[in-house]
XYZ file of C-alpha atoms in Angstrom:
698
model
C 22.583 5.699 23.858
C 21.912 9.393 23.535
C 25.361 10.224 22.354
C 25.099 7.681 19.576
C 21.715 8.744 18.316
C 22.453 12.376 18.988
C 25.804 12.292 17.216
C 24.461 11.344 13.844
C 21.107 12.566 12.616
C 20.991 9.895 9.929
C 20.941 7.165 12.563
C 17.469 8.447 13.325
C 16.571 7.932 9.677
C 17.847 4.349 9.890
C 15.592 3.485 12.808
C 12.704 5.360 11.168
C 13.214 3.186 8.091
C 13.203 0.100 10.313
C 9.906 1.188 11.871
C 8.410 1.599 8.414
C 9.785 -1.833 7.474
C 7.968 -3.352 10.458
C 4.738 -1.590 9.599
C 4.905 -2.539 5.938
C 5.483 -6.211 6.733
C 2.649 -6.238 9.272
C 0.022 -4.948 6.890
C -1.940 -6.411 4.008
C -2.444 -4.486 0.794
C -6.062 -3.461 0.846
C -5.847 -0.974 -1.988
C -7.732 -3.292 -4.318
C -11.149 -4.728 -3.542
C -11.400 -8.418 -4.512
C -13.696 -9.371 -7.346
C -17.086 -10.197 -5.876
C -18.173 -13.824 -5.911
C -21.730 -15.112 -6.015
C -24.158 -13.611 -3.506
C -23.847 -15.728 -0.328
C -26.855 -17.368 1.177
C -27.059 -16.648 4.885
C -28.309 -19.474 7.009
C -28.145 -18.848 10.750
C -29.486 -21.608 12.908
C -32.338 -20.543 15.161
C -31.354 -21.301 18.750
C -33.329 -23.705 20.898
C -34.262 -22.094 24.185
C -35.197 -22.879 27.761
C -35.250 -20.985 31.057
C -34.320 -22.041 34.580
C -36.520 -21.241 37.565
C -33.974 -18.682 38.767
C -34.418 -16.631 35.586
C -31.340 -17.741 33.592
C -32.307 -17.875 29.917
C -30.389 -20.401 27.814
C -29.998 -20.367 24.014
C -28.437 -23.384 22.294
C -27.171 -23.477 18.708
C -26.052 -26.934 17.603
C -23.181 -26.864 15.115
C -21.405 -30.158 14.513
C -18.822 -28.997 11.955
C -16.012 -29.025 14.509
C -15.638 -30.846 17.856
C -15.728 -27.599 19.834
C -18.197 -25.764 22.038
C -18.399 -22.243 23.450
C -20.386 -20.783 26.336
C -21.194 -17.062 26.543
C -22.631 -15.863 29.861
C -24.150 -12.381 29.719
C -25.364 -10.475 32.789
C -27.762 -8.045 31.147
C -27.936 -5.210 33.663
C -28.910 -1.738 32.609
C -25.975 0.694 32.523
C -24.941 1.423 36.116
C -23.531 4.645 37.568
C -21.122 4.091 40.445
C -20.282 7.744 41.157
C -17.696 8.280 43.868
C -16.850 4.574 43.779
C -16.323 4.361 40.018
C -14.134 1.363 39.328
C -15.808 -1.059 41.726
C -17.112 -2.986 38.713
C -13.605 -3.183 37.217
C -12.151 -4.473 40.479
C -14.866 -7.096 40.793
C -14.492 -8.165 37.170
C -10.734 -8.625 37.569
C -11.268 -10.988 40.526
C -13.917 -13.149 38.853
C -12.800 -16.218 36.943
C -9.828 -16.919 39.204
C -11.019 -19.869 41.219
C -14.039 -20.857 43.276
C -14.737 -21.325 46.966
C -13.671 -24.975 46.529
C -10.861 -24.606 43.951
C -7.849 -22.340 44.469
C -6.830 -19.790 41.883
C -3.736 -21.749 40.808
C -5.553 -25.081 40.592
C -8.395 -23.484 38.647
C -6.128 -21.857 36.072
C -3.928 -24.943 35.769
C -6.918 -27.146 34.983
C -8.215 -24.748 32.339
C -4.762 -24.760 30.729
C -4.461 -28.542 30.988
C -7.749 -28.970 29.121
C -6.587 -26.618 26.380
C -9.604 -24.433 27.071
C -10.281 -20.708 27.343
C -12.143 -19.160 30.238
C -12.367 -15.485 31.144
C -14.658 -13.206 33.112
C -15.629 -9.595 33.497
C -18.302 -7.804 35.468
C -20.829 -8.279 32.643
C -20.323 -12.043 32.327
C -17.919 -14.665 31.136
C -16.852 -16.770 28.185
C -15.500 -20.311 27.945
C -14.623 -22.635 25.076
C -13.120 -26.093 24.769
C -13.103 -29.321 22.822
C -16.433 -31.140 23.001
C -15.012 -33.950 25.130
C -14.198 -31.475 27.900
C -17.355 -29.376 27.484
C -19.180 -30.527 30.611
C -16.177 -29.874 32.849
C -15.637 -26.409 31.365
C -19.318 -25.624 31.877
C -18.953 -26.741 35.494
C -15.909 -24.487 35.993
C -17.734 -21.564 34.358
C -20.731 -22.061 36.652
C -18.556 -22.415 39.744
C -16.656 -19.218 38.964
C -19.932 -17.346 38.446
C -21.940 -18.692 41.384
C -19.245 -19.311 44.009
C -16.320 -17.092 43.015
C -13.173 -16.992 45.083
C -13.265 -13.383 46.277
C -10.575 -12.632 48.860
C -9.425 -9.364 50.367
C -5.821 -10.212 49.477
C -6.730 -10.556 45.786
C -8.843 -7.400 45.997
C -5.880 -5.371 47.270
C -3.636 -6.758 44.520
C -6.125 -5.807 41.818
C -6.615 -2.392 43.396
C -2.866 -1.734 43.303
C -2.655 -2.890 39.674
C -5.547 -0.653 38.643
C -4.033 2.405 40.331
C -0.646 1.719 38.728
C -2.391 1.460 35.372
C -4.055 4.828 35.922
C -0.695 6.398 36.761
C 0.922 4.890 33.673
C -1.864 6.286 31.472
C -2.027 9.692 33.163
C -0.168 11.454 30.340
C -1.491 9.394 27.452
C -3.272 11.664 24.939
C -5.315 8.652 23.770
C -6.585 7.916 27.284
C -7.265 11.599 27.967
C -9.158 11.985 24.677
C -11.314 8.938 25.378
C -12.132 10.076 28.931
C -12.899 13.685 28.021
C -14.864 12.702 24.921
C -17.183 10.402 26.850
C -17.555 12.792 29.789
C -18.463 15.776 27.606
C -20.755 13.796 25.313
C -22.738 11.898 27.936
C -22.113 13.822 31.162
C -20.131 12.581 34.157
C -23.330 11.467 35.895
C -24.201 9.145 33.010
C -22.892 5.545 33.159
C -21.164 6.048 29.811
C -19.605 9.345 30.857
C -18.271 8.695 34.350
C -14.647 7.660 34.687
C -12.293 6.009 37.125
C -9.699 7.990 39.078
C -7.250 7.071 41.806
C -9.567 8.827 44.259
C -12.654 6.796 43.272
C -10.655 3.560 43.430
C -9.439 4.397 46.928
C -13.077 4.943 47.908
C -13.859 1.296 47.132
C -13.553 -1.256 49.946
C -13.539 -5.044 49.725
C -16.999 -4.984 51.242
C -18.182 -2.689 48.442
C -16.997 -5.206 45.858
C -18.788 -8.086 47.628
C -21.986 -6.060 47.908
C -21.778 -5.134 44.250
C -21.451 -8.799 43.301
C -24.477 -9.765 45.388
C -26.590 -6.956 43.978
C -25.762 -7.138 40.290
C -24.113 -10.470 39.407
C -27.120 -12.783 39.508
C -29.368 -14.803 37.158
C -32.276 -12.360 37.163
C -31.309 -10.889 33.802
C -28.724 -13.434 32.716
C -28.328 -15.251 29.407
C -26.217 -18.280 28.561
C -25.578 -18.913 24.871
C -24.179 -22.332 23.945
C -22.801 -22.833 20.428
C -21.081 -25.880 18.996
C -20.883 -29.638 18.879
C -23.454 -30.377 21.584
C -26.828 -32.043 22.003
C -29.663 -29.834 23.225
C -30.969 -32.422 25.690
C -27.518 -32.922 27.198
C -26.959 -29.181 27.508
C -30.315 -28.697 29.204
C -29.507 -31.371 31.749
C -26.002 -30.028 32.418
C -27.082 -26.398 32.754
C -29.780 -27.367 35.257
C -27.176 -29.329 37.223
C -24.526 -26.614 37.401
C -26.552 -23.379 37.249
C -29.776 -24.543 38.900
C -28.608 -23.561 42.401
C -27.736 -20.017 41.365
C -29.874 -17.905 43.677
C -32.167 -15.303 42.193
C -31.740 -11.876 43.762
C -34.038 -8.921 44.330
C -34.700 -7.053 41.082
C -32.915 -3.715 40.897
C -34.903 -1.032 39.122
C -32.643 1.627 37.663
C -33.334 4.453 35.261
C -30.754 5.235 32.603
C -30.385 9.038 32.484
C -30.422 10.914 29.223
C -27.007 11.896 27.869
C -25.958 15.506 27.495
C -27.650 17.248 24.563
C -25.535 18.007 21.520
C -23.833 21.391 21.635
C -25.775 24.316 20.206
C -23.027 25.152 17.716
C -19.921 23.468 16.382
C -16.970 24.176 18.678
C -13.471 23.051 19.541
C -13.056 21.570 23.035
C -9.315 21.758 23.681
C -7.287 19.862 26.294
C -3.715 21.035 26.711
C -1.042 18.326 27.021
C 2.205 20.335 26.841
C 4.534 17.493 25.849
C 2.200 15.899 23.280
C 4.083 15.252 20.053
C 0.906 15.047 17.973
C -2.742 16.026 18.301
C -5.558 13.591 18.992
C -8.701 14.664 17.102
C -12.229 13.472 17.830
C -15.151 15.055 15.978
C -18.328 13.828 17.613
C -22.033 14.228 18.268
C -24.560 12.096 20.130
C -26.983 9.888 18.205
C -30.054 7.843 19.041
C -29.759 4.791 16.783
C -31.047 1.311 17.594
C -30.548 -1.967 15.757
C -34.247 -2.252 15.033
C -34.466 1.185 13.412
C -35.325 1.432 9.739
C -32.123 3.439 9.163
C -29.813 0.894 10.808
C -28.398 -0.853 7.723
C -28.088 2.374 5.730
C -26.288 3.944 8.707
C -23.689 1.170 8.688
C -22.849 1.705 5.026
C -22.911 5.500 5.356
C -20.318 5.346 8.115
C -18.180 2.919 6.089
C -18.103 5.337 3.172
C -17.120 8.250 5.398
C -14.521 6.568 7.570
C -14.789 2.791 7.638
C -11.274 2.117 6.383
C -8.733 2.820 3.655
C -11.429 3.538 1.071
C -13.256 6.060 3.271
C -13.490 9.778 2.554
C -11.545 10.677 5.702
C -8.686 8.247 5.073
C -8.257 9.208 1.424
C -8.171 12.900 2.249
C -6.193 13.104 5.485
C -3.739 10.313 4.775
C -3.480 9.568 1.067
C -3.965 13.090 -0.275
C -2.629 15.354 2.484
C -0.315 13.023 4.432
C -1.477 14.476 7.752
C -1.879 11.157 9.574
C -1.365 7.402 9.478
C -5.106 6.818 9.585
C -8.450 8.617 9.851
C -11.627 6.738 10.679
C -15.193 7.162 11.888
C -17.711 5.149 13.873
C -21.483 5.377 14.265
C -22.666 3.594 17.388
C -26.030 2.151 18.301
C -27.502 1.583 21.735
C -30.870 0.261 22.901
C -30.910 2.880 25.664
C -30.590 5.708 23.159
C -27.087 6.853 24.105
C -24.402 6.526 21.467
C -22.098 8.645 19.337
C -20.909 9.458 15.866
C -17.153 9.891 16.096
C -14.506 10.770 13.487
C -10.940 10.343 14.747
C -7.331 10.881 13.706
C -3.908 11.539 15.195
C -2.082 14.268 13.317
C 1.147 16.228 13.399
C 1.049 19.389 15.490
C 1.801 21.580 12.491
C -1.272 20.409 10.573
C -3.807 20.140 13.400
C -5.878 23.077 12.165
C -5.759 21.868 8.559
C -6.812 18.362 9.596
C -9.845 19.763 11.434
C -10.876 21.782 8.381
C -10.438 18.851 5.998
C -12.316 16.404 8.236
C -15.234 18.826 8.490
C -15.159 19.172 4.713
C -15.552 15.409 4.275
C -18.415 15.258 6.791
C -20.141 18.034 4.872
C -19.389 16.329 1.562
C -21.228 13.115 2.403
C -24.188 15.200 3.590
C -24.415 17.399 0.491
C -23.019 15.380 -2.448
C -24.538 12.114 -3.745
C -22.089 9.260 -3.241
C -20.575 7.728 -6.375
C -22.643 4.593 -7.252
C -19.507 2.493 -7.792
C -18.130 3.531 -4.400
C -21.427 2.545 -2.809
C -21.296 -0.817 -4.580
C -17.727 -1.413 -3.382
C -18.629 -0.449 0.204
C -21.481 -2.948 0.190
C -19.247 -5.708 -1.214
C -16.622 -5.117 1.470
C -19.221 -5.123 4.234
C -20.856 -8.305 2.940
C -17.467 -10.041 2.822
C -16.658 -9.118 6.414
C -20.128 -10.201 7.538
C -19.804 -13.635 5.934
C -16.301 -14.171 7.349
C -17.517 -13.289 10.829
C -20.068 -16.115 10.661
C -17.194 -18.598 10.964
C -16.667 -17.610 14.603
C -18.883 -19.238 17.249
C -18.923 -16.020 19.267
C -20.521 -14.252 16.304
C -23.417 -16.699 16.312
C -23.750 -16.239 20.067
C -23.782 -12.458 19.709
C -26.392 -12.601 16.963
C -28.648 -14.808 19.064
C -28.292 -12.422 22.002
C -28.846 -9.348 19.853
C -32.190 -10.690 18.682
C -33.251 -11.367 22.280
C -31.979 -8.159 23.839
C -32.963 -5.720 21.110
C -36.373 -7.218 20.411
C -35.439 -7.886 16.775
C -37.437 -10.026 14.326
C -36.311 -13.646 14.039
C -35.224 -13.117 10.417
C -33.087 -10.060 11.280
C -29.824 -11.754 10.300
C -31.095 -14.006 7.510
C -32.328 -10.869 5.713
C -29.346 -8.764 6.793
C -27.430 -8.819 3.520
C -30.492 -8.074 1.458
C -31.092 -4.962 3.544
C -27.452 -3.940 3.084
C -27.732 -4.359 -0.687
C -31.001 -2.387 -0.753
C -29.251 0.773 0.497
C -29.426 3.510 -2.152
C -27.475 6.647 -2.979
C -30.391 8.659 -1.618
C -30.343 6.668 1.634
C -26.677 7.583 2.201
C -27.310 11.310 1.929
C -30.482 11.164 4.035
C -28.832 9.167 6.831
C -25.696 11.347 6.803
C -27.841 14.442 7.361
C -29.732 12.722 10.159
C -26.775 11.387 12.182
C -23.775 13.594 11.284
C -24.701 16.905 12.962
C -22.544 19.303 10.972
C -23.781 22.316 12.964
C -23.612 20.661 16.390
C -20.222 18.961 16.508
C -17.766 18.774 19.364
C -14.261 18.892 17.922
C -12.213 17.505 20.804
C -8.508 18.220 20.396
C -5.958 16.874 22.854
C -2.539 18.317 22.090
C 0.248 20.782 22.700
C -1.453 24.164 22.928
C 1.781 26.086 22.489
C 2.139 24.608 19.005
C -1.431 24.321 17.738
C -3.738 26.915 19.333
C -2.619 29.901 17.281
C -3.551 28.148 14.031
C -6.712 26.607 15.473
C -7.891 30.105 16.360
C -7.492 31.082 12.698
C -10.146 28.526 11.681
C -12.760 30.806 13.222
C -14.301 27.916 15.153
C -15.001 28.892 18.809
C -12.588 27.230 21.263
C -13.406 26.196 24.814
C -10.774 24.808 27.185
C -10.983 21.775 29.455
C -8.610 19.960 31.763
C -7.760 16.236 31.539
C -10.880 15.368 33.542
C -13.365 17.333 31.405
C -13.617 20.349 33.734
C -13.967 23.647 31.857
C -11.004 25.981 32.413
C -9.663 29.329 31.310
C -7.348 29.481 28.325
C -3.990 28.189 29.595
C -0.714 30.026 29.329
C 1.022 27.909 26.716
C 4.624 28.983 27.164
C 6.722 30.251 30.037
C 8.963 33.328 29.881
C 12.556 32.593 28.930
C 15.332 33.713 31.288
C 16.573 37.137 30.248
C 19.738 36.981 28.164
C 19.687 33.202 27.632
C 20.631 32.136 24.096
C 20.261 28.889 22.172
C 24.065 28.575 21.956
C 24.302 28.861 25.748
C 21.729 26.056 26.145
C 23.742 23.831 23.809
C 27.021 24.689 25.543
C 25.454 23.872 28.917
C 24.515 20.463 27.535
C 28.100 19.805 26.416
C 29.345 20.678 29.907
C 26.669 18.553 31.588
C 27.474 15.352 29.676
C 31.231 15.517 30.177
C 32.727 18.678 28.744
C 34.223 19.599 25.391
C 37.691 18.278 26.202
C 36.446 14.791 27.143
C 34.069 14.567 24.185
C 36.859 15.459 21.756
C 38.925 12.527 23.069
C 36.340 10.038 21.810
C 37.302 8.556 18.435
C 35.000 5.517 18.383
C 31.811 4.398 20.047
C 30.089 1.012 20.220
C 26.625 0.723 21.743
C 24.518 -2.433 22.084
C 20.847 -2.251 23.037
C 17.819 -4.443 23.633
C 14.870 -3.271 21.558
C 11.182 -3.524 22.423
C 8.706 -2.978 19.599
C 5.212 -2.061 20.719
C 2.873 -4.953 19.929
C 5.594 -7.188 18.451
C 6.168 -10.757 19.712
C 9.952 -10.561 19.233
C 12.667 -8.398 20.849
C 15.495 -7.406 18.481
C 18.969 -6.276 19.434
C 20.581 -3.151 18.012
C 24.277 -2.469 17.462
C 25.640 0.962 16.568
C 29.305 1.603 15.752
C 30.822 4.995 14.952
C 34.256 6.372 14.154
C 35.289 10.013 13.860
C 34.766 12.028 11.838
C 31.649 10.478 10.245
C 31.883 6.721 9.746
C 28.893 4.713 10.972
C 27.497 1.182 11.027
C 24.124 0.069 12.394
C 22.245 -3.211 12.405
C 19.077 -4.738 13.848
C 19.175 -8.455 14.699
C 16.150 -10.641 15.432
C 16.709 -14.049 17.010
C 16.091 -16.803 14.466
C 16.141 -14.295 11.590
C 19.596 -12.784 11.846
C 20.268 -9.199 10.795
C 17.030 -7.860 9.309
C 18.471 -4.407 8.555
C 21.936 -2.894 8.173
C 23.301 0.502 7.258
C 26.953 1.355 6.694
C 28.882 4.496 5.690
C 32.675 4.610 5.343
C 33.073 8.368 4.962
C 32.710 8.400 1.175
C 29.992 5.872 0.265
C 27.435 3.716 1.985
C 24.413 1.448 1.698
C 21.303 0.199 3.438
C 20.642 -3.550 3.389
C 17.171 -4.977 4.006
C 16.048 -8.581 3.494
C 19.293 -9.322 1.618
C 18.957 -6.390 -0.799
C 21.568 -3.619 -0.781
C 20.556 -0.106 -1.754
C 23.466 2.334 -2.234
C 23.316 5.812 -0.707
C 22.780 8.468 -3.338
C 21.822 12.075 -3.828
C 20.772 14.086 -0.804
C 21.247 11.205 1.628
C 24.872 10.670 0.545
C 25.627 14.391 0.587
C 24.232 14.700 4.111
C 26.386 11.823 5.347
C 29.515 13.375 3.868
C 28.710 16.743 5.435
C 28.485 15.401 8.987
C 31.167 16.458 11.442
C 32.487 14.543 14.421
C 30.584 12.247 16.722
C 28.800 14.971 18.707
C 26.908 17.541 16.592
C 26.566 19.997 19.502
C 30.346 20.532 19.355
C 30.005 21.921 15.836
C 26.756 23.868 16.077
C 27.003 27.498 15.039
C 24.962 30.128 16.856
C 23.605 31.372 13.522
C 21.899 27.998 12.979
C 20.250 27.883 16.408
C 17.088 29.513 17.750
C 15.793 29.327 21.320
C 12.022 29.067 20.775
C 10.413 28.490 24.153
C 10.434 27.066 27.653
C 7.931 24.243 27.848
C 7.028 21.208 29.955
C 8.026 17.635 29.138
C 7.052 14.897 31.573
C 6.432 17.482 34.270
C 9.810 19.208 33.921
C 10.782 22.457 32.216
C 12.759 22.093 29.005
C 14.233 24.543 26.494
C 13.121 24.035 22.907
C 15.925 24.778 20.433
C 15.386 24.911 16.683
C 18.379 23.585 14.718
C 18.737 24.472 11.035
C 21.276 22.606 8.906
C 20.961 23.550 5.251
C 17.434 22.599 4.216
C 16.928 20.383 7.269
C 15.220 21.567 10.464
C 14.995 19.674 13.736
C 14.108 20.492 17.328
C 16.050 19.584 20.449
C 14.720 19.868 23.994
C 17.143 20.308 26.908
C 16.198 19.913 30.568
C 16.180 23.392 32.121
C 17.607 22.079 35.394
C 20.346 19.586 34.460
C 20.855 20.574 30.779
C 20.556 16.986 29.497
C 18.977 16.365 26.107
C 15.513 14.897 26.787
C 13.884 14.931 23.358
C 14.626 15.320 19.672
C 12.031 15.839 16.955
C 12.419 15.943 13.179
C 10.312 15.406 10.072
C 11.273 13.927 6.722
C 9.664 12.946 3.441
C 9.517 9.159 3.049
C 7.499 7.225 0.488
C 5.474 10.311 -0.349
C 4.535 10.995 3.290
C 5.800 13.512 5.840
C 7.084 11.340 8.676
C 7.713 12.886 12.105
C 10.041 11.051 14.448
C 10.216 11.870 18.159
C 13.028 10.485 20.313
C 12.846 10.670 24.117
C 16.031 10.196 26.168
C 16.191 9.298 29.865
C 17.975 7.213 32.529
C 21.348 8.973 32.211
C 24.335 7.016 33.523
C 28.052 7.747 33.650
C 30.551 5.838 31.460
C 34.215 6.869 31.524
C 33.317 10.407 32.535
C 30.565 10.830 29.924
C 26.838 10.825 30.726
C 24.779 8.524 28.498
C 20.978 8.095 28.568
C 20.556 4.325 28.736
C 16.862 4.494 27.816
C 15.594 5.791 24.505
C 12.118 5.730 22.963
C 11.550 6.380 19.270
C 8.021 7.152 18.095
C 7.191 7.393 14.415
C 3.456 7.690 13.862
C 1.715 4.821 15.649
C 4.886 2.724 15.907
C 7.007 2.931 19.065
C 10.432 1.380 19.686
C 12.128 1.375 23.087
C 15.885 0.888 23.496
C 17.618 -0.187 26.695
C 21.392 0.134 26.427
C 23.226 -2.990 27.583
C 26.797 -2.006 26.703
C 28.789 1.132 25.846
C 32.417 0.965 24.681
C 34.492 4.094 24.187
C 37.588 3.918 21.945
C 37.465 0.120 21.740
C 35.682 -2.584 19.769
C 35.489 -0.569 16.526
C 37.850 -0.677 13.507
C 37.899 0.593 9.907
C 36.863 -2.878 8.735
C 33.457 -2.452 10.371
C 32.447 0.118 7.749
C 33.335 -1.796 4.577
């Protein structure tokens, strides 16, 4: 597939356009806030309560609108540190809910499916829902899975293997690294919220450890069961006593939740180097002590919404709509009854604008602290929040969570019935006061996970002190961001070595047509399209994406003189710069026609653990980057940016899994990443000098 996508730079633009088509059709226009309706009246039923002798507290909310019922089981332990055996709780949680000592895993899951019910577990509890007529049986299955779970060493080993494989798969993920380092630095690795799982800690956990953990922490001492739906309180009380009454109370475990790390003494950048990162992950954070019962709580919610709660937030409007640095910029302001939470502003940005994005984000944080918010913006933020709050009330789990929140956070009984009034009472002055209290402009950690070779020089120019950390939050010295290039090596030599490695100039020049079919996987999409690419020398091309049941959703064709893109039945002719670029293309393999004057060997860097040469390619006004494996000379990555719909869009293509076809090496696996959207291509067929005719480009 490499030769196809590498032969014609505009094929990249076609797939980039397809990615944008997917994104556009998966989103709702939220640019306009709906006209507000009448102020809703909030009526939340007060739960009826009882407690079993073993300590299980039960809250029942009768709601007979629909013939459904839900059960939420919450094991309310204090946050637990597991230290050298971090991950034991994850392993235990993955085994729970998969059978009981009297019902096998398969029989258990089959019955839940047969009843059309939902049932799932984690270490902190479980959830089940079903039609009312099956409610007692689902409650019985929930109780059985909690009290007499089927915990076997065989299942433990399977879950252990899966967890380790997951850790390996995420080892290079900037998102995972940023989350781990952010929590570890903010809370401390000895704090329950700051410790993290590694392959070493997982291997420290035995089956016996998991059983002991279950016995110690998964018990009714501090457990709550919230029942919401079409039920009768008396029936529920009888059933719960029947199925949960034998749950044995355990010895109380007294634990002390440690204090999190203090906020840093001065604002600083904490940098983690990920050499092959194609964009930077930003997290601007400080610790906060905010509880639901605090007087500031409702004002804090609205303040955060105005800063970074969505498309109308300060951060989003600046970093995305105004500057085009990112696909989204958001913030969160957590609350925690143990006094350990965070303010966090986040974005993923292009390497070239990492420093600018940091400066602009800090500007918006300072803005909400120093400038009174526009009254209309405040009004709109309240209206949006009220709408989301009212919609959430339609979900039974929301009612269950509200009932639990009141119990666990020692809130007044009218906390939720007066909720909207307290939201609407928030003033312009409240926003500025709360922003100054919780957004610590002088004590921020600016955590940047990215490619140091491309971003550090400009980050240093911001004047903000930089400290360096590894992927596990250990402080390090400033890394060496690039390796010395071999003496005398030129960009043209790197490109020529690639031509030799994939088959040689003579063989490549014999290719007049190419046809490549691929299976496409779109991250998060329920369907798997198929892609067909046809090319004919010197510069004819045809591409289409087909989705089963929908036919061809996108096509692009160029016959050497004119062309078009077709989407949802509408043809758009190629014009202007796009048409001129297509006409200027030469041959099927651009490396054969690259002039040394248009190439620059920039650096030797690491991609997926292997050294690669970074070559800058300039063609007229267009600039792209190609990365060639230093050992085998294969092309492993291509990166280019383009203006589309008023935004600078960076597309990164990774090539791998090279296989031989008629003397030419083709990478059968290709991954295209444009912003948050990722497409993976697995080549199923390559035809050289067959299957393509002039008629294909009409």
